[in-house]
Structure formats: structure tokens, C-alpha cells
PDB file of C-alpha atoms in Angstrom:
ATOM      1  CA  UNK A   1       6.414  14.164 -21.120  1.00 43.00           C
ATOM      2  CA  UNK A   2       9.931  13.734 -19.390  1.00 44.00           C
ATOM      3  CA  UNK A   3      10.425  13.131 -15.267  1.00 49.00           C
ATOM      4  CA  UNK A   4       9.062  16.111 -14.041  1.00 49.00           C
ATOM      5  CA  UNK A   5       7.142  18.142 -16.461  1.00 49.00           C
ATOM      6  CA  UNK A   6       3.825  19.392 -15.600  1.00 51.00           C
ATOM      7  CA  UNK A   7       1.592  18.915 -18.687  1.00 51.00           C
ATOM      8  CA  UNK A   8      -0.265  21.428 -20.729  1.00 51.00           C
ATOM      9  CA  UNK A   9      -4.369  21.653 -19.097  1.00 51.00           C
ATOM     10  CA  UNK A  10      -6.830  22.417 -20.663  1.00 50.00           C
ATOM     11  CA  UNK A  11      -8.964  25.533 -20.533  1.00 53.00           C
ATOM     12  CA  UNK A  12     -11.709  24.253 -18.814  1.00 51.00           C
ATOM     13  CA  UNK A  13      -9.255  23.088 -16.092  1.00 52.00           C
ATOM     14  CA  UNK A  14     -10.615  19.216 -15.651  1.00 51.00           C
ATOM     15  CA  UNK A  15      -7.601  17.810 -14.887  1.00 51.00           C
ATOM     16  CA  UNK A  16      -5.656  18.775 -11.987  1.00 52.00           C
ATOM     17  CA  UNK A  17      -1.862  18.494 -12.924  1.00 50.00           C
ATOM     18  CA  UNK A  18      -0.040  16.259 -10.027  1.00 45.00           C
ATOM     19  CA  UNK A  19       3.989  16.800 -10.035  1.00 57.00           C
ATOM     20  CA  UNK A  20       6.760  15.155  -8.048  1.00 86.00           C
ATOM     21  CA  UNK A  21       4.644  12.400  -6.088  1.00 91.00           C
ATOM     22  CA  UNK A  22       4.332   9.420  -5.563  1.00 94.00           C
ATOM     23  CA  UNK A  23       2.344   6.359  -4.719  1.00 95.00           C
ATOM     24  CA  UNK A  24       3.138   4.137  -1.902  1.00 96.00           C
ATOM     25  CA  UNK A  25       2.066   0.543  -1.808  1.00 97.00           C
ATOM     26  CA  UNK A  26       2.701  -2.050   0.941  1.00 96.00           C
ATOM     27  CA  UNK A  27       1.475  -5.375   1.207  1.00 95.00           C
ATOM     28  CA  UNK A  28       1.773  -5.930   5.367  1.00 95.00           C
ATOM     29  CA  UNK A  29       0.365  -8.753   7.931  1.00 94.00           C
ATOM     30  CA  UNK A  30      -3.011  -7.958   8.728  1.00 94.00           C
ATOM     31  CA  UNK A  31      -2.471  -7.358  12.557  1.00 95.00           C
ATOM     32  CA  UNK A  32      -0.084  -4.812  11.649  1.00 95.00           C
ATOM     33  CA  UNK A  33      -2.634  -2.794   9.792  1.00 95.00           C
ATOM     34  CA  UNK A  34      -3.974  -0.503  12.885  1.00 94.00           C
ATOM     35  CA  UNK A  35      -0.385   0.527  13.830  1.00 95.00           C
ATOM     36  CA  UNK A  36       0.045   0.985  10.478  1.00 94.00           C
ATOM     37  CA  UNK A  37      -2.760   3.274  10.160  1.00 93.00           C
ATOM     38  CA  UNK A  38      -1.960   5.382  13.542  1.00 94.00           C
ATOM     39  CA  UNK A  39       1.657   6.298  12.328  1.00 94.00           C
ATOM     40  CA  UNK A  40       0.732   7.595   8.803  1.00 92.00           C
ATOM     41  CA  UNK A  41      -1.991   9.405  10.142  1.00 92.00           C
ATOM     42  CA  UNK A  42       0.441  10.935  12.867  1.00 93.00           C
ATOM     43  CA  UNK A  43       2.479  11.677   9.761  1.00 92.00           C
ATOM     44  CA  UNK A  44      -0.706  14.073   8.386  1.00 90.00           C
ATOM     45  CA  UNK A  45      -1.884  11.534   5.614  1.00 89.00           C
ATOM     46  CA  UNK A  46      -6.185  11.345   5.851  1.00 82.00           C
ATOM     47  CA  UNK A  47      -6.105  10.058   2.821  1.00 84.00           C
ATOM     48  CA  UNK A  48      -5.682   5.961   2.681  1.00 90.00           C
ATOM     49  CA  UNK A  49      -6.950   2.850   0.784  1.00 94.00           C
ATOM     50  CA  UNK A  50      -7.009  -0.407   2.019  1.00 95.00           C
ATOM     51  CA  UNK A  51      -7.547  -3.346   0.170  1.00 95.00           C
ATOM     52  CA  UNK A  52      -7.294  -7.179   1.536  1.00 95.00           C
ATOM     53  CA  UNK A  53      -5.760  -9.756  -0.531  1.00 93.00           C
ATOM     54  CA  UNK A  54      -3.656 -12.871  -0.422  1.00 86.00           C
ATOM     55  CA  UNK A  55      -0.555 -13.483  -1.278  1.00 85.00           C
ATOM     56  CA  UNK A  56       1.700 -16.330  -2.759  1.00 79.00           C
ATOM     57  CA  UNK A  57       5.089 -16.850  -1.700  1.00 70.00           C
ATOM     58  CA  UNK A  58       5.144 -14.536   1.446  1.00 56.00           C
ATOM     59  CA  UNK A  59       5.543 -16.865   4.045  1.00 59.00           C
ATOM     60  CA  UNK A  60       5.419 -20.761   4.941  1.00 67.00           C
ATOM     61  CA  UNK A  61       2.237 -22.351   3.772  1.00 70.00           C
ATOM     62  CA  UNK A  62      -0.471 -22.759   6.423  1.00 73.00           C
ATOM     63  CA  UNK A  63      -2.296 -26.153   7.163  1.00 79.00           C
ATOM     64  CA  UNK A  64      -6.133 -26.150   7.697  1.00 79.00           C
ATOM     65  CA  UNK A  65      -8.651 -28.767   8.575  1.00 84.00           C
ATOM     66  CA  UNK A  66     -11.846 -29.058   7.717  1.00 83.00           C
ATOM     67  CA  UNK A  67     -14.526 -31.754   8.198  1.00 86.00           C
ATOM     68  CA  UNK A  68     -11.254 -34.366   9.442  1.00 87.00           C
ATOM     69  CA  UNK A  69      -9.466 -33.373   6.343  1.00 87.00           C
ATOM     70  CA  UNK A  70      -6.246 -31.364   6.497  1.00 86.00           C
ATOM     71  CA  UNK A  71      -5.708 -28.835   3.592  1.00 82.00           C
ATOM     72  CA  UNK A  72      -2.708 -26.854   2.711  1.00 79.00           C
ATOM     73  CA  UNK A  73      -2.796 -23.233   1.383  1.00 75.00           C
ATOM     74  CA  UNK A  74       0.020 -21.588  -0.157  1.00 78.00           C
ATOM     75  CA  UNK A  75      -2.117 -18.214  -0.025  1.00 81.00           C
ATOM     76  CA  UNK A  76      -0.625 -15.706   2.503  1.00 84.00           C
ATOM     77  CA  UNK A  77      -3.825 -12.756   4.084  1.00 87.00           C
ATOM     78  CA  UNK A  78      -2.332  -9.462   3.109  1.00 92.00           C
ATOM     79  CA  UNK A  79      -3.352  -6.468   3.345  1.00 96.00           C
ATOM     80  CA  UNK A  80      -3.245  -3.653   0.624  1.00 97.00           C
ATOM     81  CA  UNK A  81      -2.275  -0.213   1.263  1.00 96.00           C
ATOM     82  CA  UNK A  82      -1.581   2.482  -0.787  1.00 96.00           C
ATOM     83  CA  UNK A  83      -1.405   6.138  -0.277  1.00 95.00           C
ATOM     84  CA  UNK A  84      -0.371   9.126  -2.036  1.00 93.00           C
ATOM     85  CA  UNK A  85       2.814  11.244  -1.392  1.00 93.00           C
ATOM     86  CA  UNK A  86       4.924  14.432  -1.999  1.00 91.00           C
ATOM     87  CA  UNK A  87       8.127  13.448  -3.051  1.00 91.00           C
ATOM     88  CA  UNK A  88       9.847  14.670  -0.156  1.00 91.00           C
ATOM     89  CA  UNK A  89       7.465  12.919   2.416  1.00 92.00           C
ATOM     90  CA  UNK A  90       8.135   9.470   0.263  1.00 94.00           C
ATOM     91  CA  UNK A  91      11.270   8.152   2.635  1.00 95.00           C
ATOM     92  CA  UNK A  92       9.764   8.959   5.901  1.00 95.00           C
ATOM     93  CA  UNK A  93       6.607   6.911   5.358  1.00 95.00           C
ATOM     94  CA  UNK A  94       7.968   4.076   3.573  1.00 96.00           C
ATOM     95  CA  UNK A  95      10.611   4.117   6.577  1.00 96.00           C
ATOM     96  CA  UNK A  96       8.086   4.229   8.847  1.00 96.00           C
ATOM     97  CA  UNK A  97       5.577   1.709   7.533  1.00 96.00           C
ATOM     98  CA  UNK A  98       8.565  -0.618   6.864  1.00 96.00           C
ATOM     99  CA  UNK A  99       9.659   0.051  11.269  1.00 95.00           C
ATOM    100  CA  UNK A 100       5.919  -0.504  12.585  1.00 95.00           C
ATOM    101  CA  UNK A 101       5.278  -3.497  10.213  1.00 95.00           C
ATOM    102  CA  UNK A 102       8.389  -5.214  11.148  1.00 94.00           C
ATOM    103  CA  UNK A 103       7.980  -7.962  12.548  1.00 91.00           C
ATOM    104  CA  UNK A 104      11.380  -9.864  11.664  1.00 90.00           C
ATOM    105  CA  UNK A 105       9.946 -13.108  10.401  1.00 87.00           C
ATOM    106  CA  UNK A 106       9.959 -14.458   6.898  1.00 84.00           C
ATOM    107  CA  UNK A 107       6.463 -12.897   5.120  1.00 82.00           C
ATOM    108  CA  UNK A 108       6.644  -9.394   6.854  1.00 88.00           C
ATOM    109  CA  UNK A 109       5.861  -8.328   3.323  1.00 90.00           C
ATOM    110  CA  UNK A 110       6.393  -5.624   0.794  1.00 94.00           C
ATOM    111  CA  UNK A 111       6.376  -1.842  -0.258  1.00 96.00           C
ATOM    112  CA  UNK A 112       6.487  -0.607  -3.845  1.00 97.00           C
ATOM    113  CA  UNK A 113       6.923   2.844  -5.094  1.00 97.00           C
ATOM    114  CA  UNK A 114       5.747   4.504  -8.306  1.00 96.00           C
ATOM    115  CA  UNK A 115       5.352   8.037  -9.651  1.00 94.00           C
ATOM    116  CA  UNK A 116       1.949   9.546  -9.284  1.00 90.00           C
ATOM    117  CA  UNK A 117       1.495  11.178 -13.291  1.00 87.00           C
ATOM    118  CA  UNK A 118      -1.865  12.298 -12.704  1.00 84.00           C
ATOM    119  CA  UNK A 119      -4.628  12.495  -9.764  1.00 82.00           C
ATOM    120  CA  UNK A 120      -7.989  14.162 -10.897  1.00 84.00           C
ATOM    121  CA  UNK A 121     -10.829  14.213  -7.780  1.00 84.00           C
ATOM    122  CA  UNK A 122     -14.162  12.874  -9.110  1.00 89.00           C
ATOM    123  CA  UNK A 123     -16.345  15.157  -7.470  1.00 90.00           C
ATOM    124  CA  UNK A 124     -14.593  18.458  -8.517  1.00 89.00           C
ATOM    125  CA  UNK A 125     -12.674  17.021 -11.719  1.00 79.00           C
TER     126      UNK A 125
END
């Protein structure tokens, strides 16, 4: 299929075709996450997955102690999240995640953007 073709269902209808969307994922600090949350759903997106992780890379490494020792961690908290988009909506809310997850330091993290090919609900398929 080329960039923007809606492909051929089948009869039965199982697969709900998905065209000109896209997926949004940002890796943010997790303080920012609530703010983060309030301004998408302002935006009208309900629907939102967050995942935590860590990170490598996304900031200076933090120092720990534990039981007199002192440990260094390279691993950054993150925290996933991705929602799903109409193409034209796609600027706005990576514009606004980027403006509320600012925080102007090194490590304020990341957002990635990918077509959406295909979205089928479970419970309806």
C-alpha cells in the first residue's frame, strides 16, 4: 500500500481501516506527567497509555547510597506516553506536550512520531 491508501476489508468487516494518523510518543520527566495529562485531555484525547521506563543517556547520571556505599546509575525514570492522532491534530499536541514538559534542562526528553497503518478495537474487532 502507498502513503495514504485505505486497504481493501474484508467482508466480514474485522478490521477497521485507520487513514492519515498518527502515533505520538514522548518520553518526559515523571513530574511532568500530570500536566501532561491535563493539556491533552483539554485537547479532547480520552484515550492515553502510559508506560514507565528508564532511560540511558537523558540526563547526568545520578549518585545513590545504599548501606554506606555510593552507587552510580546511568538510568534516567521516564515516563512513556503514547497516544493516537488525526493527522491534523498531530502539531498541536506534540507542540503542546513539548511547551508543558519543558523544563529547559539537559534530559527534558523526547517525542517520536509514526504513522498509525492500522488500529482494530479488541472488543468489537
Amino acid at each position: 500500500l502507498g502513503p495514504r491508501q485505505r486497504p481493501v476489508l474484508p467482508e466480514n468487516g474485522c478490521k477497521e481501516a485507520v487513514s492519515q494518523m498518527k502515533l505520538i510518543s514522548a518520553l518526559i520527566r515523571p513530574h511532568r506527567l500530570d500536566d501532561v495529562r491535563m493539556v491533552v485531555a483539554r485537547m479532547g484525547l480520552v484515550g492515553l497509555t502510559v508506560t514507565e521506563v528508564e532511560e540511558h543517556g537523558g540526563g547526568p547520571p545520578r549518585t545513590e547510597v545504599y548501606r554506606g556505599a555510593e552507587y552510580r546509575f546511568d538510568w534516567q525514570p521516564r515516563i512513556r506516553i503514547e497516544v493516537a492522532v488525526d493527522d491534523e491534530l498531530t502539531d498541536q499536541v506534540v507542540e503542546a506536550i513539548c511547551n508543558v514538559a519543558r523544563t529547559g534542562r539537559k534530559g527534558d526528553g523526547r517525542v517520536f512520531v509514526a504513522e498509525l497503518e492500522e488500529a482494530i478495537r479488541i472488543r468489537t474487532g
